Coordinates of C-alpha atoms in Angstrom, one line a residue:
X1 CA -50.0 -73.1 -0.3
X2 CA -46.7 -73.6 1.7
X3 CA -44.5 -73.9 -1.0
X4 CA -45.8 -71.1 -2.7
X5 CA -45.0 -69.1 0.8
X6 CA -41.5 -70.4 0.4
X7 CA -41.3 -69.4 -3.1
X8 CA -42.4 -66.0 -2.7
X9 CA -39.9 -65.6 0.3
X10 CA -37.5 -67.2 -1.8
X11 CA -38.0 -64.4 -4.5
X12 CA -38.3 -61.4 -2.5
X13 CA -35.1 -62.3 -1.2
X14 CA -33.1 -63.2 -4.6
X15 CA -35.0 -59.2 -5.6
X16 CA -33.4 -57.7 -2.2
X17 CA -29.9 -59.6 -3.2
X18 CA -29.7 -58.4 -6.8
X19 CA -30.3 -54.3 -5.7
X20 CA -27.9 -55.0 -2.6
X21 CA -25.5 -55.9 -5.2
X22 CA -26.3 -53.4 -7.8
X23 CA -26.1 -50.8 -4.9
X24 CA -22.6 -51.9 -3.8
X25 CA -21.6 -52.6 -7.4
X26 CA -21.6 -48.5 -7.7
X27 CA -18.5 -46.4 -7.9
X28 CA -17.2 -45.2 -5.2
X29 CA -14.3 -42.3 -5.4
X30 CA -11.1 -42.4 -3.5
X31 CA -11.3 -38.5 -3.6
X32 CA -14.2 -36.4 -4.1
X33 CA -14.0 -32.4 -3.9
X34 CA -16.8 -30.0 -4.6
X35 CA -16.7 -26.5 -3.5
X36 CA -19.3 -23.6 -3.9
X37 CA -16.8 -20.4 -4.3
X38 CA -18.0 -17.0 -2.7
X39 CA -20.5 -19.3 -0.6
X40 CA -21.4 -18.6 2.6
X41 CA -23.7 -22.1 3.0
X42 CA -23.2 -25.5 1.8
X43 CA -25.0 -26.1 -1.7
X44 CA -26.7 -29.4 -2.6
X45 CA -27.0 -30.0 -6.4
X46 CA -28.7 -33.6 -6.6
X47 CA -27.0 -36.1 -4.2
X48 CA -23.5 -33.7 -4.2
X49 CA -22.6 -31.2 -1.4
X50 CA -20.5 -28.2 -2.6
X51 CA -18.7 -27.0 0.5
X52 CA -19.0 -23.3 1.6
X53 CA -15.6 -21.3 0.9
X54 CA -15.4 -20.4 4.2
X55 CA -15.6 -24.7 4.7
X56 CA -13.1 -25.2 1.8
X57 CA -10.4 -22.6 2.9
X58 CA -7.8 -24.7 3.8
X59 CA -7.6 -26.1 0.2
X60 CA -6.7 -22.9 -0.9
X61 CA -3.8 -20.3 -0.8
X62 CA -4.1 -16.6 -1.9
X63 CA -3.2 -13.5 -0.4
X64 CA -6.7 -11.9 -1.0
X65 CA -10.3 -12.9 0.2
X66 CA -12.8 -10.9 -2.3
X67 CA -16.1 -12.6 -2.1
X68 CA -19.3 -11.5 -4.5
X69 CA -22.4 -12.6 -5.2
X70 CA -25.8 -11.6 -7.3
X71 CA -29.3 -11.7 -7.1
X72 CA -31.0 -14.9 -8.0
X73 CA -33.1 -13.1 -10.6
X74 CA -30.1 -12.5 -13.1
X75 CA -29.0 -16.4 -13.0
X76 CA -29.6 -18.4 -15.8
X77 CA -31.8 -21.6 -15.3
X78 CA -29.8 -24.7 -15.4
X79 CA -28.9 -27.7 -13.0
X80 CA -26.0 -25.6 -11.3
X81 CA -27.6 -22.0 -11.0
X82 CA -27.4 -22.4 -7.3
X83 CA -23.3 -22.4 -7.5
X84 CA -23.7 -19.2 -10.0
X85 CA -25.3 -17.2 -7.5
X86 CA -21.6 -16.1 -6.4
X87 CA -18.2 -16.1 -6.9
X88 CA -14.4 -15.7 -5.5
X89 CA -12.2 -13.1 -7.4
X90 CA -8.4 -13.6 -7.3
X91 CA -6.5 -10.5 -8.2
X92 CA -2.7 -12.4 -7.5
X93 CA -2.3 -15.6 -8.4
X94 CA -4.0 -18.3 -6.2
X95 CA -3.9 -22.0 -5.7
X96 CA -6.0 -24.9 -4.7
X97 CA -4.4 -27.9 -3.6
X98 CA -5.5 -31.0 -3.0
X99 CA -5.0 -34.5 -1.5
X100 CA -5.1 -37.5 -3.6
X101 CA -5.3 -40.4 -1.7
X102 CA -5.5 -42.7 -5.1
X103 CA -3.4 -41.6 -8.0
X104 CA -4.9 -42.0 -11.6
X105 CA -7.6 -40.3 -13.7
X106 CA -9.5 -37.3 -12.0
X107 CA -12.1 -35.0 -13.2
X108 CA -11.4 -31.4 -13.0
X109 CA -14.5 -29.2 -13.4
X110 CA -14.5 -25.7 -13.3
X111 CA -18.0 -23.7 -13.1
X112 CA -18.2 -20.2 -14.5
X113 CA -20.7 -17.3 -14.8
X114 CA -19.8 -13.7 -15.0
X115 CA -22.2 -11.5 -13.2
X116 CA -21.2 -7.6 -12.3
X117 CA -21.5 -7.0 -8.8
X118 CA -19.7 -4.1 -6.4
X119 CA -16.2 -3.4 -8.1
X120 CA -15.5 -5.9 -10.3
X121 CA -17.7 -6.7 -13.6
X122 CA -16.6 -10.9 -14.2
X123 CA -17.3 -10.7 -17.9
X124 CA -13.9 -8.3 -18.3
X125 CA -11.8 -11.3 -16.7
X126 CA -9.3 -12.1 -17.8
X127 CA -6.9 -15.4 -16.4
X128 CA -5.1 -18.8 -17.3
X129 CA -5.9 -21.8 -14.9
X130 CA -3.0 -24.4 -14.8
X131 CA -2.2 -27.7 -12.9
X132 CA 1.6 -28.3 -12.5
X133 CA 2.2 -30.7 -15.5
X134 CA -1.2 -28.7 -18.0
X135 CA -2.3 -25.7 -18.7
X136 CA -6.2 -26.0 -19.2
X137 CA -7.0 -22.7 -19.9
X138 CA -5.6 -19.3 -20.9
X139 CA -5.8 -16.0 -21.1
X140 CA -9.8 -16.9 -20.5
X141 CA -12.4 -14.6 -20.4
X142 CA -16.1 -15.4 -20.8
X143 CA -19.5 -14.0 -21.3
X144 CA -21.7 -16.8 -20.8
X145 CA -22.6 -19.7 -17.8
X146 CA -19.8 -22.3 -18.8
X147 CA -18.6 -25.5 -17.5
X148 CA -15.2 -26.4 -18.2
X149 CA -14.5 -30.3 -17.7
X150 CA -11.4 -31.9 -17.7
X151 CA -9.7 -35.7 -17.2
X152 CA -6.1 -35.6 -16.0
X153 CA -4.1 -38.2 -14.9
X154 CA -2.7 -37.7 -11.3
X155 CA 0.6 -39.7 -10.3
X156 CA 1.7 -37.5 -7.3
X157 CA -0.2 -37.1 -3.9
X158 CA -1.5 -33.8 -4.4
X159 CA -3.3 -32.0 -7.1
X160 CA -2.5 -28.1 -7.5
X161 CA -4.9 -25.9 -9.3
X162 CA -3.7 -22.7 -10.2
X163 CA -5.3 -19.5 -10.9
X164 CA -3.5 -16.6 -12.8
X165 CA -4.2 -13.2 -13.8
X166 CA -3.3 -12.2 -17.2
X167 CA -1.3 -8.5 -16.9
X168 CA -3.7 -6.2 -14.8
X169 CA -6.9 -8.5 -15.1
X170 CA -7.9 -10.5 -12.3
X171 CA -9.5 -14.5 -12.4
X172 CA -12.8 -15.7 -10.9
X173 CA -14.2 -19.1 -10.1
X174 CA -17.6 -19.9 -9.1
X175 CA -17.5 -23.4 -8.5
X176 CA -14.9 -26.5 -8.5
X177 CA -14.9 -30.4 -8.3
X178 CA -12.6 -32.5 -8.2
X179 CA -13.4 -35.7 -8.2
X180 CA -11.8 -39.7 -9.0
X181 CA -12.4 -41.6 -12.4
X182 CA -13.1 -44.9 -12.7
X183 CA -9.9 -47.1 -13.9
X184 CA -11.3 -48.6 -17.0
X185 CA -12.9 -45.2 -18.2
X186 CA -10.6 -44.8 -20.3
X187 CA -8.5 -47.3 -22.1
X188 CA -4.5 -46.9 -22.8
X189 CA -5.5 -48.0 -26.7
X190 CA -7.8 -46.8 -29.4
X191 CA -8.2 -46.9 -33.0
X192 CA -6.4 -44.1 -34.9
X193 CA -8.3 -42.8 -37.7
X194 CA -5.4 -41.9 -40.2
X195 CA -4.2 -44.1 -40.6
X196 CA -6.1 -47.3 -39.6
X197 CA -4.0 -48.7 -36.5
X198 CA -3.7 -49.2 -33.1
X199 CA -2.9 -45.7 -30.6
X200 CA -1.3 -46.4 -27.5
X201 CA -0.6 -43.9 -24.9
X202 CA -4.0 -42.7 -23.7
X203 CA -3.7 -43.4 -19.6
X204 CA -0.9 -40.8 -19.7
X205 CA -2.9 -37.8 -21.9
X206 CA -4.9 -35.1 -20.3
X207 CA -8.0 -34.8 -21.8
X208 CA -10.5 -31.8 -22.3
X209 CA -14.3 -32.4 -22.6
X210 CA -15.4 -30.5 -26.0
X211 CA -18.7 -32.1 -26.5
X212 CA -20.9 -34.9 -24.9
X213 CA -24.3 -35.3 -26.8
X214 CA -27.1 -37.8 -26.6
X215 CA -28.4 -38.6 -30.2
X216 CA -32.2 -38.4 -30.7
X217 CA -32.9 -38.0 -27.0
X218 CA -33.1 -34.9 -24.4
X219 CA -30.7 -33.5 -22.2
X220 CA -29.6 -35.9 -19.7
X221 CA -28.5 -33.8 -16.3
X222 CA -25.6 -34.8 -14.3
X223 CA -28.4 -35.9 -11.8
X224 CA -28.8 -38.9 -14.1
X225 CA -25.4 -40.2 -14.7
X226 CA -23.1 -42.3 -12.4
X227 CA -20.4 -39.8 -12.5
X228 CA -22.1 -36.9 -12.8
X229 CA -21.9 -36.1 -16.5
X230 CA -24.1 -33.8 -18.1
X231 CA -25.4 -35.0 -22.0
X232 CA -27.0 -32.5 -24.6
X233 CA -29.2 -33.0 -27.5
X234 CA -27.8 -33.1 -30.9
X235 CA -30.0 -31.3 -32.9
X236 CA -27.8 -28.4 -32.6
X237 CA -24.8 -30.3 -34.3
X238 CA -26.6 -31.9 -36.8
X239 CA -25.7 -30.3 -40.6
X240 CA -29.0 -31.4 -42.1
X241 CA -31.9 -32.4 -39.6
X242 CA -34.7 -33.2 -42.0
X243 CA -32.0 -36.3 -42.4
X244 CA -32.5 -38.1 -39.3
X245 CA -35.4 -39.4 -37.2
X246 CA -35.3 -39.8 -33.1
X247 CA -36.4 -43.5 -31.7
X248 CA -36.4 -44.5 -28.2
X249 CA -36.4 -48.1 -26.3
X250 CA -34.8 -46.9 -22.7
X251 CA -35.7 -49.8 -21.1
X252 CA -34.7 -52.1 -23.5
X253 CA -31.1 -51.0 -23.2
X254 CA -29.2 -54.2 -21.7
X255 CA -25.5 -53.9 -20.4
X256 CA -23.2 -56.8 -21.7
X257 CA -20.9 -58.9 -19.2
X258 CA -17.6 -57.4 -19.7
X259 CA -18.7 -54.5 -21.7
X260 CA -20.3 -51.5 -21.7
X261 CA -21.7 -50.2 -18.1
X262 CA -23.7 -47.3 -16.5
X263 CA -20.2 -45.3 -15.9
X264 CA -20.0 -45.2 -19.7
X265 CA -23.0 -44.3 -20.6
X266 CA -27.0 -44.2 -18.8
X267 CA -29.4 -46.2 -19.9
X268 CA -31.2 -42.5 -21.4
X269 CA -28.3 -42.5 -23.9
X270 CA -28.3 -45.9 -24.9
X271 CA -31.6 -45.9 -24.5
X272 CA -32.0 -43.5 -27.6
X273 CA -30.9 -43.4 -31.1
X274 CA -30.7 -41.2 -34.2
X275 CA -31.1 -43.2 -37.4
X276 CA -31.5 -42.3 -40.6
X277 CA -35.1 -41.3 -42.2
X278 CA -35.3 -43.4 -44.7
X279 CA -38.5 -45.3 -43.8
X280 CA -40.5 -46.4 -46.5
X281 CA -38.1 -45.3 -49.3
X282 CA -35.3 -48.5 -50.0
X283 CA -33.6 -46.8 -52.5
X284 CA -32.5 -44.1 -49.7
X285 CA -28.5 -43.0 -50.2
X286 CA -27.7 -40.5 -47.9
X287 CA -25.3 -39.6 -44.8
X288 CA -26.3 -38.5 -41.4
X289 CA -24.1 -36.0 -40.4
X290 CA -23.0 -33.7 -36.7
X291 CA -20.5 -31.0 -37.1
X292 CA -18.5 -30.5 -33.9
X293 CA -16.2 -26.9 -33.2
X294 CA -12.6 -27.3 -32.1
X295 CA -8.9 -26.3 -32.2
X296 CA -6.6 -26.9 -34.6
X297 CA -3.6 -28.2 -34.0
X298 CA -4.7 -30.6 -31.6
X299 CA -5.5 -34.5 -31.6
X300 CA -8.5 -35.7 -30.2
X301 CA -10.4 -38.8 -28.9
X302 CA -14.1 -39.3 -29.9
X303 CA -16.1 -42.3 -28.2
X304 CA -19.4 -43.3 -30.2
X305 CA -21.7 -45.0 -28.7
X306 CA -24.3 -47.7 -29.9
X307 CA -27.0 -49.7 -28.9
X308 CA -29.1 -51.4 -31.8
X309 CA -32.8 -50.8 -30.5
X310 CA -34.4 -50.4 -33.9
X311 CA -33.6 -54.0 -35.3
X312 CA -36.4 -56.8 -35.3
X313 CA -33.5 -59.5 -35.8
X314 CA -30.0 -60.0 -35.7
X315 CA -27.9 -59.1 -39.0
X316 CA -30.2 -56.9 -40.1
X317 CA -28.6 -53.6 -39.7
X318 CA -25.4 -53.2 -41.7
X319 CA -23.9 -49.3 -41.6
X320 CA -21.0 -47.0 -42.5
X321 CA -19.7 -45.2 -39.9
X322 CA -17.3 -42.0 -40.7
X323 CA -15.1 -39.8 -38.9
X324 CA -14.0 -36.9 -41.4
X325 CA -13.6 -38.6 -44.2
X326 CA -12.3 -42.2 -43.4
X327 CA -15.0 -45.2 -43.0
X328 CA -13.6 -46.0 -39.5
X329 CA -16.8 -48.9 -39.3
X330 CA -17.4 -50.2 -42.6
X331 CA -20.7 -52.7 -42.8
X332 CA -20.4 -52.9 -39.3
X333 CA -23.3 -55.4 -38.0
X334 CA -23.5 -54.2 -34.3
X335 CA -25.8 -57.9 -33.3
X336 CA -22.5 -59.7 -34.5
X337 CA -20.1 -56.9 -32.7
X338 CA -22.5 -57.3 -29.3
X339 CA -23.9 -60.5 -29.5
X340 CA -27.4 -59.9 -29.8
X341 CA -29.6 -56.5 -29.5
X342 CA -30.0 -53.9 -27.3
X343 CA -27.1 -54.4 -26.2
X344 CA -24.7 -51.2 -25.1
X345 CA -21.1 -50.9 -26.9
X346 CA -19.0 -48.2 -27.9
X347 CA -15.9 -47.7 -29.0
X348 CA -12.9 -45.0 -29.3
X349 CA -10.9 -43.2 -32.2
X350 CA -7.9 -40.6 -32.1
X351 CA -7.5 -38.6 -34.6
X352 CA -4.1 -36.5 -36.5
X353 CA -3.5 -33.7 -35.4
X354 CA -6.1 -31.5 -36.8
X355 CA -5.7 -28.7 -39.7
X356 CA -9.5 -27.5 -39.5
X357 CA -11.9 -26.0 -36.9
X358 CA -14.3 -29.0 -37.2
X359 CA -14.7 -32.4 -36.8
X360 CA -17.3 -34.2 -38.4
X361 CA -19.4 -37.6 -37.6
X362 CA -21.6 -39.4 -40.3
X363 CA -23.2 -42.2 -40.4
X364 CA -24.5 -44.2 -43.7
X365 CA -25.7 -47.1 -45.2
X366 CA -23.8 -50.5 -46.3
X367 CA -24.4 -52.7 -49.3
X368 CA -23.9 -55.9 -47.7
X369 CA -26.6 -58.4 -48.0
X370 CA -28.6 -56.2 -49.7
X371 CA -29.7 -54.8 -46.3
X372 CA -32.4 -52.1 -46.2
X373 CA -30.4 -48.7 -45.9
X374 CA -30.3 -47.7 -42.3
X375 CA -28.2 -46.4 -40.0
X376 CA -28.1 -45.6 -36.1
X377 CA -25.8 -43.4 -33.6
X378 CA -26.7 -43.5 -29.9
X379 CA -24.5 -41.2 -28.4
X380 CA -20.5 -39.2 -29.1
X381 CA -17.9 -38.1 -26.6
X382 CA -15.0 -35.7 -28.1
X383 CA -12.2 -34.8 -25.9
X384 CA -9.3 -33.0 -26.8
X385 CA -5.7 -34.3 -26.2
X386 CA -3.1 -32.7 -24.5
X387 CA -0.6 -31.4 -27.3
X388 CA 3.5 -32.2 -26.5
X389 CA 3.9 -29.5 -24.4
X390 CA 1.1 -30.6 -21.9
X391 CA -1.2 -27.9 -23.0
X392 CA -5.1 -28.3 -23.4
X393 CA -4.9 -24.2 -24.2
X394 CA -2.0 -23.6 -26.9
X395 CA -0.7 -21.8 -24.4
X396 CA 2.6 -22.2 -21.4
X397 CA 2.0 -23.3 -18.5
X398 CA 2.8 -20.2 -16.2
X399 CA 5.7 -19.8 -14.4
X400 CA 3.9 -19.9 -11.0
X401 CA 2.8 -23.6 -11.5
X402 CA 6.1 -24.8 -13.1
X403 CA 7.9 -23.4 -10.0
X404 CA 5.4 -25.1 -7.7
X405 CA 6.8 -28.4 -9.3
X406 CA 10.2 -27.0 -9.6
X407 CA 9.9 -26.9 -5.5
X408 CA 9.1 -29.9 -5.1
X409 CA 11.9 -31.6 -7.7
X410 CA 14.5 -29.0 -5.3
X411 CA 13.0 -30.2 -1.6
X412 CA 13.5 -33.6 -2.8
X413 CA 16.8 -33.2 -4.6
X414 CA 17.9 -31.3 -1.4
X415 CA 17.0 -34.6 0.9
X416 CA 18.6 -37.2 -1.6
X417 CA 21.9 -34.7 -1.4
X418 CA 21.8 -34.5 2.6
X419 CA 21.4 -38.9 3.2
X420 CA 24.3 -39.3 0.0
X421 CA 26.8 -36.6 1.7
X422 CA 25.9 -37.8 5.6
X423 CA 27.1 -41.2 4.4
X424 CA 30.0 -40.1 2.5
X425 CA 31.3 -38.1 6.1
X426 CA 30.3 -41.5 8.2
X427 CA 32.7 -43.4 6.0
X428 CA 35.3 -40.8 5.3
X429 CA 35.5 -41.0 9.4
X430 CA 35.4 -44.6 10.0
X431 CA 38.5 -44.7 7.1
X432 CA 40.4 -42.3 8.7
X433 CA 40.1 -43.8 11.7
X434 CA 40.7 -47.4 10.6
X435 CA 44.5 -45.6 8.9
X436 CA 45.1 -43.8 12.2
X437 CA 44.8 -47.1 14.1
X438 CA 47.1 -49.0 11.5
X439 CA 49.9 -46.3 11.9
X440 CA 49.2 -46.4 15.7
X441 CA 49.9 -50.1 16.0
X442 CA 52.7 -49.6 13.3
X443 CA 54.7 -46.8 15.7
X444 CA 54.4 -49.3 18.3
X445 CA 56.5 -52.2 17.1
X446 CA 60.0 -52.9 17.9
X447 CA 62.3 -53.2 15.2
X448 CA 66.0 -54.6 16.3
X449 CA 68.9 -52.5 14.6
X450 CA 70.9 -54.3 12.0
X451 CA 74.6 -54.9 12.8
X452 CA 77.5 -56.2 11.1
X453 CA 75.0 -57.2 8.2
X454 CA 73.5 -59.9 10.7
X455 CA 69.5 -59.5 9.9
X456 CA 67.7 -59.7 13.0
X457 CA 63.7 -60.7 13.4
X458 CA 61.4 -58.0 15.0
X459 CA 59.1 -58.6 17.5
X460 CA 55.7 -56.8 18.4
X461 CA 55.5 -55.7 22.3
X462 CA 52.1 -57.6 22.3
X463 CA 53.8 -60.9 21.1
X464 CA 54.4 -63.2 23.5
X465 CA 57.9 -63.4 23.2
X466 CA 60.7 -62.7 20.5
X467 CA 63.0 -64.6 18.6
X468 CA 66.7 -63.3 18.5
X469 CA 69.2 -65.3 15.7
X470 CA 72.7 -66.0 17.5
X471 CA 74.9 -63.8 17.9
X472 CA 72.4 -60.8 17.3
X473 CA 73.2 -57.6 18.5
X474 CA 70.5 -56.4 21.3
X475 CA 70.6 -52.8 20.5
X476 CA 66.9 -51.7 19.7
X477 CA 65.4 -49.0 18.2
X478 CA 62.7 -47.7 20.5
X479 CA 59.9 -45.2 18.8
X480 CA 59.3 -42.6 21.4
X481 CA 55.4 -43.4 21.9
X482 CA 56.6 -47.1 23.2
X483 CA 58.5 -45.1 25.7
X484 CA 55.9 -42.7 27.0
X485 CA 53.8 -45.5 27.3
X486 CA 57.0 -47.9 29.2
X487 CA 57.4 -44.5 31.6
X488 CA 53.6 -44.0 32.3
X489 CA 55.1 -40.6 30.3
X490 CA 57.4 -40.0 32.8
X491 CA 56.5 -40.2 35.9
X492 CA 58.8 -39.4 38.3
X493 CA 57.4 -42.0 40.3
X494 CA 58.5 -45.1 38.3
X495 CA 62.4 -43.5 38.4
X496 CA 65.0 -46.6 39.8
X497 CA 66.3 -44.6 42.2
X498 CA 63.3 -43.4 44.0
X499 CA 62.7 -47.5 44.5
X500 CA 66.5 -47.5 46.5
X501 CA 65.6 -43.9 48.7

């Protein structure tokens, strides 16, 4: 009975270690901002606190304070309604600014509904939003609830958001976060699509959410992720339905050492799957296929995301994976990738720069071994990539923002100028004065005159005697400043003949 008290003891503590662990394993960010605009309160949306404006005032510079808000009737029902409720209007262009006490990857989000209320009706808005380095978004104008997520990389100590009016429109923002990324998020490397190498040069992109889905499961709130990501279903992308077939094992889902982890991706995305539905019938030949919107002209990254949760065994699900048109995973056996099953992985892609509207994701089945046709997707990420002029928009960054940074390059250009010329002038004076010493102590030397060609040695006054050659002629030249000195500069005082008075 003892030892069974001691085990049980034993246990309880080894549970209370493992979620003490698991609780302090959690990110943490260095900076975290989240403001409710137009607010009067503070706003809780699951375990976040948006900060009234009135609270979040000193983050922000404008030269106006218009504040509206609407009835709670008109708000559509969705996990931020509470922040829609009201709004700040900026008629001049504004800024938020922002410490960043850890430079790297940040999310920006940017919350939008456009209600009329008083004066101004939001849906005839009209504004670009810019950081100094991107422009996220212009000449903007919405008529639906919209959240606008973005990843930058931050390598100063502040982050300035700036909102400008397009001609004689004016901007409006109903909420904002901003808020630290995790390190490894987000590789510097992924796999190009065309052609099949390596892409380097990720860490430095900004990055523009354009779809997050959940294959064959529900929406999954922001309540429900680590880092406060919202997931959608993918019914709505999918070209032909009747194709694929939802199946779901959430708490099968396993997180490999060194792998995949909750900040990638919950345990409701991994959890659930979209394969193909081709049960019954081996002779099934077909492609699962999502069609995604976006802008040409752009590149893109696109994480997929898998977690084999409809396999028995290992190797027995081989499958074609496609982006556009390239097999970017051909046969791929996911057991072998991961190591066993239910087991979360994903991997990333960027694409060319993009000639067409859409990009599209299948996935089919592979030959090898004869396997069974069958194919799964658990979950896709698109983001688009900043083109070469640091725009997410296709448009400039406005002059407002670039002469924010321009400031800054001039303040600190002024102070390297001011050290570089304040040392130039402190050793300027300390040469000239060294020179005027050496011509000092050259006026005072005594140099004998030469006669009858007979070359005479000369002697310093400080020396401590001087050497005449025979027969050397003792007429000196005496430089007047020796003389001054000889007379204490005249002084009546020092005349011979006042001795013998």
């Amino acid at each position: 009975m003892m030892g069974f008290m001691k085990f049980h003891k034993l246990f309880i503590w080894i549970v209370f270690l493992h979620s003490l662990s698991s609780c302090y394993s959690q990110f943490i960010p260095a900076d975290s901002y989240s403001i409710d605009c137009g607010s009067p309160t503070n706003t809780t949306v699951g375990n976040r606190v948006f900060l009234s404006d009135n609270l979040a005032s000193s983050y922000l510079t404008t030269q106006q304070n218009v504040l509206v808000d609407t009835s709670a009737n008109s708000i559509p029902q969705s996990e931020y309604s509470q922040l829609y409720r009201t709004a700040r209007i900026f008629s001049q262009t504004s800024s938020y600014s922002f410490k960043i006490n850890q430079p790297g990857r940040h999310w920006i989000r940017l919350f939008f509904y456009p209600f009329s209320a008083s004066n101004y009706d939001l849906k005839t808005a009209k504004f670009s939003v810019s950081t100094r380095d991107h422009s996220l978004l212009s000449d903007y104008s919405t008529v639906n609830s919209t959240v606008k997520e973005y990843s930058v990389n931050v390598t100063d100590s502040e982050l300035e958001i700036t909102f400008t009016p397009s001609g004689d429109s004016f901007a409006f923002l109903n909420g904002l976060e901003v808020v630290s990324v995790p390190d490894p998020l987000i590789a510097d490397e992924a796999a190009s699509v065309t052609p099949p190498t390596n892409f380097r040069g990720l860490l430095t992109q900004a990055l523009e959410t354009v779809a997050r889905v959940n294959m064959g499961g529900p929406t999954v709130t922001s309540r429900n992720d680590t880092l406060w990501r919202s997931w959608v279903p993918d019914r709505g992308y999918l070209k032909n339905p009747s194709l694929a077939s939802n199946v779901s094992k959430v708490d099968s889902v396993r997180y490999p050492k060194g792998g995949a982890t909750e900040d990638d991706a919950p345990r409701s995305v991994y959890g659930t799957a979209a394969r193909m539905a081709s049960e019954g019938d081996p002779k099934s030949n077909f492609n699962v296929t999502w069609e995604f919107p976006v802008d040409r002209g752009f590149r893109y990254m696109i994480r997929l995301h898998f977690c084999d949760i409809v396999s028995d065994a290992m190797n027995e699900l081989y499958f074609n994976v496609y982006v556009q048109e390239s097999n970017v995973l051909p046969d791929f056996d996911l057991s072998i990738k991961v190591g066993g099953l239910a087991l979360a992985y994903y991997q990333d892609f960027v694409t060319q720069s993009l000639n067409t509207d859409m990009i599209k994701i299948s996935i089919g089945p592979s030959n090898v071994n004869n396997a069974l046709p069958n194919a799964i997707l658990n979950g896709v990420e698109i983001m688009k990539m900043n083109n070469s002029d640091g725009s997410l928009s296709g448009g400039d960054i406005p002059a407002s923002s670039k002469h924010s940074k321009s400031k800054v390059g001039l303040i600190v250009g002024v102070v390297v100028g001011l050290i570089v010329a304040v040392v130039l002038i402190v050793v300027l004076f300390f040469v000239h004065k060294r020179r005027k010493e050496e011509r000092l102590n050259q006026s005072k030397i005594w140099i004998p005159l030469s006669t009858n060609g007979i070359s005479q040695t000369m002697g310093s006054k400080y020396s401590n005697g001087t050497t005449i050659s025979a027969g050397s002629n003792f007429n000196y030249r005496c430089p007047f400043a020796a003389i001054q000195e000889a007379t204490n500069n005249f002084d009546e005082s020092w005349m011979i003949d006042q001795w013998w008075r």
